[in-house]
């Protein structure tokens, strides 16, 4: 295990190609204040710059109770509209960095995932949660709307009706319901969270990671384009994979009946 950087509210380590970014404010249930959002942004820059030795990024929360219980209400309470816009932009900046990372990202969800926490998890490529986790967009209970992408990313994950229901009710759903509506991809006992995330990460790492990164990119970018334009975009990236050594290796390995040894080149 190697530490990749030191930040006030975020831990960042790398274990054999699997980096873990831990939001570390357990006394506030890992609530996101400006300093934490800035730390997340800096930590993501480090992850991007370590693309040679970091293959997968796991994002999680410190402690057993919470992934992230939302934006920090004590900071937001006295903010004016300009300060609110700035906080929202800070979060957008970090969450867009997550989506644009070349590495595949997994949210390892260990508890309350509320407001900005659900918006953070929704920015990851997939979500693995314990059966104790609880999810919600409770912003309207505070007199505001989701401001870190929740009206858009949650809608793209679960559909308009379910997103509107969750946002308008402001109540929490449990992990079973989150799984049923497609908000999380896996549900596990708490003791199996880390093993399950590692199992998924290791399976992905066996594959051509340039191809994994391209697939993630075209899925995300293509989702907002008309189908014919998105299909053209897929064709372009598909063709580009034939310029990689990984394509030669993957197909040779298949024909030679051996495991592929991808170099990510
Ligand atoms: N912000 C600040 N502090 C928090 C937050 C938060 N979001 N959540 C919990 N805490 C703090 C509590 O104040 C408490 O601190 P202290 O010990 O000093 O009193 C500590 O964490 C432990 O919390 P509780 O005692 O409340 O623990 P419980 O087990 O009783 O309850 C809950 C856990 C249900 C998670 C409860 O803490 C809760 O409801 N938290 C708030 C959840 C919430 O409303 N989140 C959404 C916030 S809004 C948001 O995220 C909007 C994002 C977009 C904003 C855009 C702005 C520009």
Short mmCIF file of C-alpha atoms and ligand atoms in Angstrom, two decimals:
data_model
loop_
_atom_site.label_atom_id
_atom_site.label_comp_id
_atom_site.label_asym_id
_atom_site.label_seq_id
_atom_site.Cartn_x
_atom_site.Cartn_y
_atom_site.Cartn_z
CA UNK A 1 0.00 0.00 0.00
CA UNK A 2 1.44 3.40 -1.03
CA UNK A 3 0.17 6.79 0.04
CA UNK A 4 -0.35 8.94 -3.04
CA UNK A 5 -0.73 12.29 -1.34
CA UNK A 6 -1.61 14.08 1.88
CA UNK A 7 -4.82 16.05 2.10
CA UNK A 8 -6.71 17.46 5.08
CA UNK A 9 -10.08 15.77 4.48
CA UNK A 10 -9.26 13.04 2.00
CA UNK A 11 -7.06 9.93 2.16
CA UNK A 12 -5.51 8.60 -1.04
CA UNK A 13 -3.61 5.33 -1.33
CA UNK A 14 -2.69 2.84 -4.02
CA UNK A 15 -2.70 -0.91 -3.48
CA UNK A 16 -1.41 -2.85 -6.48
CA UNK A 17 -3.10 -0.64 -9.05
CA UNK A 18 -6.32 -0.12 -7.08
CA UNK A 19 -6.35 3.40 -5.61
CA UNK A 20 -8.76 4.32 -2.84
CA UNK A 21 -9.93 7.88 -2.23
CA UNK A 22 -11.58 8.08 1.20
CA UNK A 23 -13.62 11.11 2.24
CA UNK A 24 -12.36 11.53 5.79
CA UNK A 25 -14.60 13.70 8.00
CA UNK A 26 -16.30 10.95 10.02
CA UNK A 27 -17.43 13.31 12.81
CA UNK A 28 -19.61 15.13 10.24
CA UNK A 29 -20.54 11.86 8.51
CA UNK A 30 -18.12 12.89 5.71
CA UNK A 31 -20.19 15.95 4.75
CA UNK A 32 -18.72 17.86 1.81
CA UNK A 33 -17.54 21.38 2.62
CA UNK A 34 -15.46 23.55 0.25
CA UNK A 35 -12.16 22.33 1.68
CA UNK A 36 -13.17 18.70 1.14
CA UNK A 37 -14.35 19.35 -2.43
CA UNK A 38 -11.02 21.07 -3.14
CA UNK A 39 -9.15 18.09 -1.65
CA UNK A 40 -11.19 15.70 -3.82
CA UNK A 41 -10.27 17.72 -6.92
CA UNK A 42 -6.55 17.70 -6.03
CA UNK A 43 -6.62 13.97 -5.23
CA UNK A 44 -8.26 13.27 -8.60
CA UNK A 45 -5.48 15.21 -10.34
CA UNK A 46 -2.98 12.92 -8.58
CA UNK A 47 -4.91 9.83 -9.68
CA UNK A 48 -4.96 11.05 -13.28
CA UNK A 49 -1.23 11.77 -13.23
CA UNK A 50 -0.58 8.22 -11.94
CA UNK A 51 -2.36 6.53 -14.84
CA UNK A 52 0.65 4.19 -15.25
CA UNK A 53 0.34 2.67 -11.80
CA UNK A 54 -3.29 3.40 -10.82
CA UNK A 55 -5.67 1.29 -12.89
CA UNK A 56 -8.91 1.58 -10.92
CA UNK A 57 -10.17 4.23 -8.50
CA UNK A 58 -12.42 3.33 -5.55
CA UNK A 59 -14.20 6.18 -3.78
CA UNK A 60 -15.52 5.56 -0.27
CA UNK A 61 -16.30 7.22 3.05
CA UNK A 62 -14.51 6.97 6.37
CA UNK A 63 -16.16 5.06 9.23
CA UNK A 64 -18.98 2.56 9.26
CA UNK A 65 -21.93 4.90 9.28
CA UNK A 66 -21.68 7.06 6.22
CA UNK A 67 -20.41 7.25 2.65
CA UNK A 68 -21.18 10.99 2.48
CA UNK A 69 -24.19 12.57 4.27
CA UNK A 70 -24.39 15.43 1.78
CA UNK A 71 -23.01 18.91 1.39
CA UNK A 72 -22.03 20.52 4.69
CA UNK A 73 -25.21 22.14 6.05
CA UNK A 74 -23.28 24.20 8.61
CA UNK A 75 -21.34 25.85 5.75
CA UNK A 76 -24.43 26.28 3.53
CA UNK A 77 -26.71 27.74 6.21
CA UNK A 78 -25.47 31.35 5.87
CA UNK A 79 -24.44 31.30 2.20
CA UNK A 80 -25.81 33.77 -0.36
CA UNK A 81 -26.64 32.86 -3.97
CA UNK A 82 -23.17 33.75 -5.27
CA UNK A 83 -21.49 31.60 -2.63
CA UNK A 84 -23.96 28.78 -3.40
CA UNK A 85 -23.10 28.99 -7.12
CA UNK A 86 -19.38 28.88 -6.29
CA UNK A 87 -19.82 25.81 -4.07
CA UNK A 88 -21.85 24.10 -6.75
CA UNK A 89 -19.17 24.86 -9.38
CA UNK A 90 -16.49 23.48 -7.08
CA UNK A 91 -18.43 20.22 -6.81
CA UNK A 92 -19.16 20.08 -10.57
CA UNK A 93 -15.48 20.57 -11.28
CA UNK A 94 -14.53 17.56 -9.12
CA UNK A 95 -17.39 15.32 -10.21
CA UNK A 96 -16.65 16.01 -13.90
CA UNK A 97 -13.03 15.07 -13.19
CA UNK A 98 -14.29 11.70 -11.92
CA UNK A 99 -16.25 11.09 -15.12
CA UNK A 100 -13.34 12.18 -17.29
CA UNK A 101 -10.69 10.07 -15.56
CA UNK A 102 -9.12 7.47 -17.83
CA UNK A 103 -9.44 5.00 -14.94
CA UNK A 104 -12.66 3.10 -14.15
CA UNK A 105 -14.24 4.31 -10.90
CA UNK A 106 -16.20 2.35 -8.29
CA UNK A 107 -18.15 3.93 -5.42
CA UNK A 108 -17.82 1.63 -2.37
CA UNK A 109 -20.87 2.68 -0.40
CA UNK A 110 -20.69 1.98 3.32
CA UNK A 111 -23.65 3.89 4.79
CA UNK A 112 -25.63 7.12 4.39
CA UNK A 113 -25.39 8.40 0.81
CA UNK A 114 -27.40 11.60 0.82
CA UNK A 115 -27.63 14.78 -1.22
CA UNK A 116 -24.12 15.66 -2.42
CA UNK A 117 -23.05 12.16 -1.37
CA UNK A 118 -25.47 10.52 -3.79
CA UNK A 119 -24.39 13.05 -6.42
CA UNK A 120 -20.76 12.03 -5.83
CA UNK A 121 -21.63 8.32 -6.04
CA UNK A 122 -23.67 8.96 -9.20
CA UNK A 123 -20.55 10.40 -10.87
CA UNK A 124 -18.70 7.09 -10.47
CA UNK A 125 -18.88 4.42 -13.16
CA UNK A 126 -20.55 1.85 -10.88
CA UNK A 127 -21.82 1.66 -7.29
CA UNK A 128 -21.34 -1.25 -4.87
CA UNK A 129 -23.20 -0.83 -1.56
CA UNK A 130 -23.72 -2.64 1.70
CA UNK A 131 -27.20 -3.76 2.64
CA UNK A 132 -27.09 -1.16 5.46
CA UNK A 133 -26.66 1.79 3.07
CA UNK A 134 -29.39 4.42 2.73
CA UNK A 135 -29.84 6.73 -0.24
CA UNK A 136 -31.68 9.99 -0.74
CA UNK A 137 -31.76 13.50 -2.16
CA UNK A 138 -33.16 15.33 0.88
CA UNK A 139 -32.46 18.86 -0.42
CA UNK A 140 -36.12 19.95 -0.56
CA UNK A 141 -36.37 19.22 3.18
CA UNK A 142 -33.83 22.05 3.54
CA UNK A 143 -35.61 24.35 1.09
CA UNK A 144 -33.13 23.88 -1.78
CA UNK A 145 -32.77 21.61 -4.82
CA UNK A 146 -29.89 19.23 -5.59
CA UNK A 147 -26.99 21.40 -6.72
CA UNK A 148 -24.15 18.99 -7.41
CA UNK A 149 -25.71 17.34 -10.49
CA UNK A 150 -28.44 15.33 -8.74
CA UNK A 151 -31.31 16.48 -10.96
CA UNK A 152 -29.33 15.28 -13.99
CA UNK A 153 -27.16 12.26 -13.05
CA UNK A 154 -29.79 10.60 -10.82
CA UNK A 155 -32.33 11.04 -13.62
CA UNK A 156 -29.98 9.42 -16.12
CA UNK A 157 -29.47 6.47 -13.76
CA UNK A 158 -33.01 5.74 -12.59
CA UNK A 159 -35.28 7.62 -15.02
CA UNK A 160 -37.30 10.79 -14.67
CA UNK A 161 -40.21 9.46 -12.63
CA UNK A 162 -38.11 7.77 -9.95
CA UNK A 163 -35.71 10.75 -9.74
CA UNK A 164 -38.63 13.15 -9.36
CA UNK A 165 -40.20 10.91 -6.71
CA UNK A 166 -36.95 10.67 -4.70
CA UNK A 167 -36.18 14.39 -5.00
CA UNK A 168 -39.74 15.61 -4.27
CA UNK A 169 -40.29 13.23 -1.32
CA UNK A 170 -36.84 13.88 0.14
CA UNK A 171 -37.01 10.58 2.02
CA UNK A 172 -34.43 7.80 2.07
CA UNK A 173 -34.58 4.48 0.26
CA UNK A 174 -32.77 1.37 1.45
CA UNK A 175 -30.17 -0.60 -0.49
CA UNK A 176 -32.69 -3.22 -1.70
CA UNK A 177 -34.81 -0.49 -3.30
CA UNK A 178 -31.70 1.24 -4.70
CA UNK A 179 -30.70 -2.08 -6.29
CA UNK A 180 -34.21 -2.66 -7.63
CA UNK A 181 -34.32 0.72 -9.40
CA UNK A 182 -30.80 0.38 -10.83
CA UNK A 183 -29.16 3.02 -8.66
CA UNK A 184 -26.55 0.53 -7.42
CA UNK A 185 -25.07 -2.38 -9.31
CA UNK A 186 -24.16 -4.68 -6.39
CA UNK A 187 -25.43 -5.17 -2.85
CA UNK A 188 -23.34 -7.00 -0.22
CA UNK A 189 -23.02 -7.66 3.51
CA UNK A 190 -20.85 -4.94 5.13
CA UNK A 191 -17.91 -7.34 5.64
CA UNK A 192 -18.00 -8.19 1.94
CA UNK A 193 -17.82 -4.62 0.63
CA UNK A 194 -14.03 -4.41 0.27
CA UNK A 195 -13.64 -7.98 -1.07
CA UNK A 196 -16.44 -7.46 -3.62
CA UNK A 197 -15.00 -4.15 -4.83
CA UNK A 198 -11.55 -5.75 -5.14
CA UNK A 199 -13.00 -8.72 -7.03
CA UNK A 200 -14.65 -6.39 -9.56
CA UNK A 201 -11.53 -4.21 -9.83
CA UNK A 202 -9.25 -7.21 -10.39
CA UNK A 203 -11.53 -8.63 -13.07
CA UNK A 204 -11.54 -5.29 -14.91
CA UNK A 205 -7.73 -5.02 -14.56
CA UNK A 206 -7.27 -8.29 -16.48
CA UNK A 207 -8.71 -6.57 -19.56
CA UNK A 208 -7.33 -4.05 -22.02
CA UNK A 209 -7.62 -0.90 -19.94
CA UNK A 210 -7.36 1.50 -22.87
CA UNK A 211 -10.47 -0.24 -24.21
CA UNK A 212 -12.18 -0.05 -20.80
CA UNK A 213 -11.45 3.70 -20.61
CA UNK A 214 -12.72 4.27 -24.15
CA UNK A 215 -15.89 2.26 -23.49
CA UNK A 216 -16.58 4.33 -20.35
CA UNK A 217 -16.02 7.55 -22.30
CA UNK A 218 -18.26 6.68 -25.23
CA UNK A 219 -21.03 5.36 -22.96
CA UNK A 220 -21.05 8.63 -20.97
CA UNK A 221 -20.63 11.05 -23.88
CA UNK A 222 -22.88 9.06 -26.21
CA UNK A 223 -25.77 9.00 -23.71
CA UNK A 224 -26.46 12.68 -24.36
CA UNK A 225 -26.19 12.53 -28.17
CA UNK A 226 -28.76 11.48 -30.79
CA UNK A 227 -28.38 7.73 -31.44
CA UNK A 228 -26.95 8.07 -34.96
CA UNK A 229 -24.30 10.56 -33.80
CA UNK A 230 -23.46 8.37 -30.80
CA UNK A 231 -23.10 5.32 -33.04
CA UNK A 232 -20.69 7.25 -35.31
CA UNK A 233 -18.73 8.22 -32.20
CA UNK A 234 -18.57 4.57 -31.13
CA UNK A 235 -17.31 3.60 -34.60
CA UNK A 236 -14.50 6.17 -34.34
CA UNK A 237 -13.32 4.89 -30.96
CA UNK A 238 -13.77 1.25 -32.00
CA UNK A 239 -11.51 1.91 -35.00
CA UNK A 240 -8.96 3.63 -32.73
CA UNK A 241 -8.65 0.50 -30.57
CA UNK A 242 -7.11 -1.20 -33.64
CA UNK A 243 -4.19 1.21 -33.35
CA UNK A 244 -3.30 -0.20 -29.89
CA UNK A 245 -0.88 -2.98 -29.01
CA UNK A 246 -3.58 -4.31 -26.69
CA UNK A 247 -5.80 -5.18 -29.67
CA UNK A 248 -2.97 -7.17 -31.27
CA UNK A 249 -2.21 -8.89 -27.96
CA UNK A 250 -5.86 -9.63 -27.10
CA UNK A 251 -6.65 -11.23 -30.44
CA UNK A 252 -3.31 -13.09 -30.69
CA UNK A 253 -3.82 -14.46 -27.17
CA UNK A 254 -7.28 -15.73 -28.12
CA UNK A 255 -6.01 -17.46 -31.26
CA UNK A 256 -3.00 -18.90 -29.40
CA UNK A 257 -5.33 -20.14 -26.63
CA UNK A 258 -3.50 -18.30 -23.83
CA UNK A 259 -4.34 -15.51 -21.39
CA UNK A 260 -3.74 -12.02 -22.77
CA UNK A 261 -0.98 -9.97 -21.23
CA UNK A 262 -2.13 -6.42 -21.87
CA UNK A 263 0.44 -3.61 -21.61
CA UNK A 264 -2.15 -0.84 -21.85
CA UNK A 265 -0.46 0.56 -24.90
N1 LIG B 1 -23.68 18.60 6.95
C1 LIG B 1 -23.06 18.95 8.11
N2 LIG B 1 -23.03 18.13 9.19
C2 LIG B 1 -23.65 16.95 9.08
C3 LIG B 1 -24.30 16.52 7.92
C4 LIG B 1 -24.30 17.43 6.81
N3 LIG B 1 -24.87 17.11 5.63
N4 LIG B 1 -24.82 15.30 8.12
C5 LIG B 1 -24.52 14.96 9.38
N5 LIG B 1 -23.79 15.95 9.97
C6 LIG B 1 -23.26 15.98 11.33
C7 LIG B 1 -24.36 16.23 12.37
O1 LIG B 1 -24.64 17.61 12.47
C8 LIG B 1 -23.72 15.65 13.61
O2 LIG B 1 -22.78 16.58 14.11
P1 LIG B 1 -22.66 16.82 15.72
O3 LIG B 1 -22.21 15.49 16.27
O4 LIG B 1 -21.61 17.90 15.84
O5 LIG B 1 -23.98 17.20 16.18
C9 LIG B 1 -22.94 14.47 13.08
O6 LIG B 1 -22.75 14.70 11.68
C10 LIG B 1 -23.66 13.14 13.25
O7 LIG B 1 -24.95 13.29 12.66
P2 LIG B 1 -26.32 12.96 13.44
O8 LIG B 1 -26.14 13.17 14.90
O9 LIG B 1 -27.40 13.72 12.76
O10 LIG B 1 -26.42 11.40 13.14
P3 LIG B 1 -27.79 10.55 13.06
O11 LIG B 1 -27.36 9.12 13.05
O12 LIG B 1 -28.76 10.97 14.10
O13 LIG B 1 -28.43 10.93 11.63
C11 LIG B 1 -28.37 11.39 9.28
C12 LIG B 1 -27.73 10.63 10.45
C13 LIG B 1 -29.78 10.83 9.02
C14 LIG B 1 -27.51 11.16 8.05
C15 LIG B 1 -28.46 12.88 9.63
O14 LIG B 1 -27.17 13.31 10.07
C16 LIG B 1 -28.87 13.76 8.49
O15 LIG B 1 -30.03 13.82 8.15
N6 LIG B 1 -27.92 14.53 7.90
C17 LIG B 1 -28.17 15.49 6.88
C18 LIG B 1 -28.49 14.82 5.57
C19 LIG B 1 -28.83 15.83 4.51
O16 LIG B 1 -29.81 16.55 4.57
N7 LIG B 1 -27.99 15.88 3.48
C20 LIG B 1 -28.20 16.70 2.34
C21 LIG B 1 -27.51 17.99 2.50
S1 LIG B 1 -27.93 19.08 1.18
C22 LIG B 1 -26.95 18.62 -0.09
O17 LIG B 1 -26.18 17.70 -0.03
C23 LIG B 1 -27.12 19.46 -1.29
C24 LIG B 1 -26.00 19.33 -2.30
C25 LIG B 1 -26.08 20.42 -3.28
C26 LIG B 1 -25.93 21.74 -2.62
C27 LIG B 1 -25.58 22.78 -3.57
C28 LIG B 1 -25.23 24.02 -2.80
C29 LIG B 1 -24.70 25.05 -3.63
#
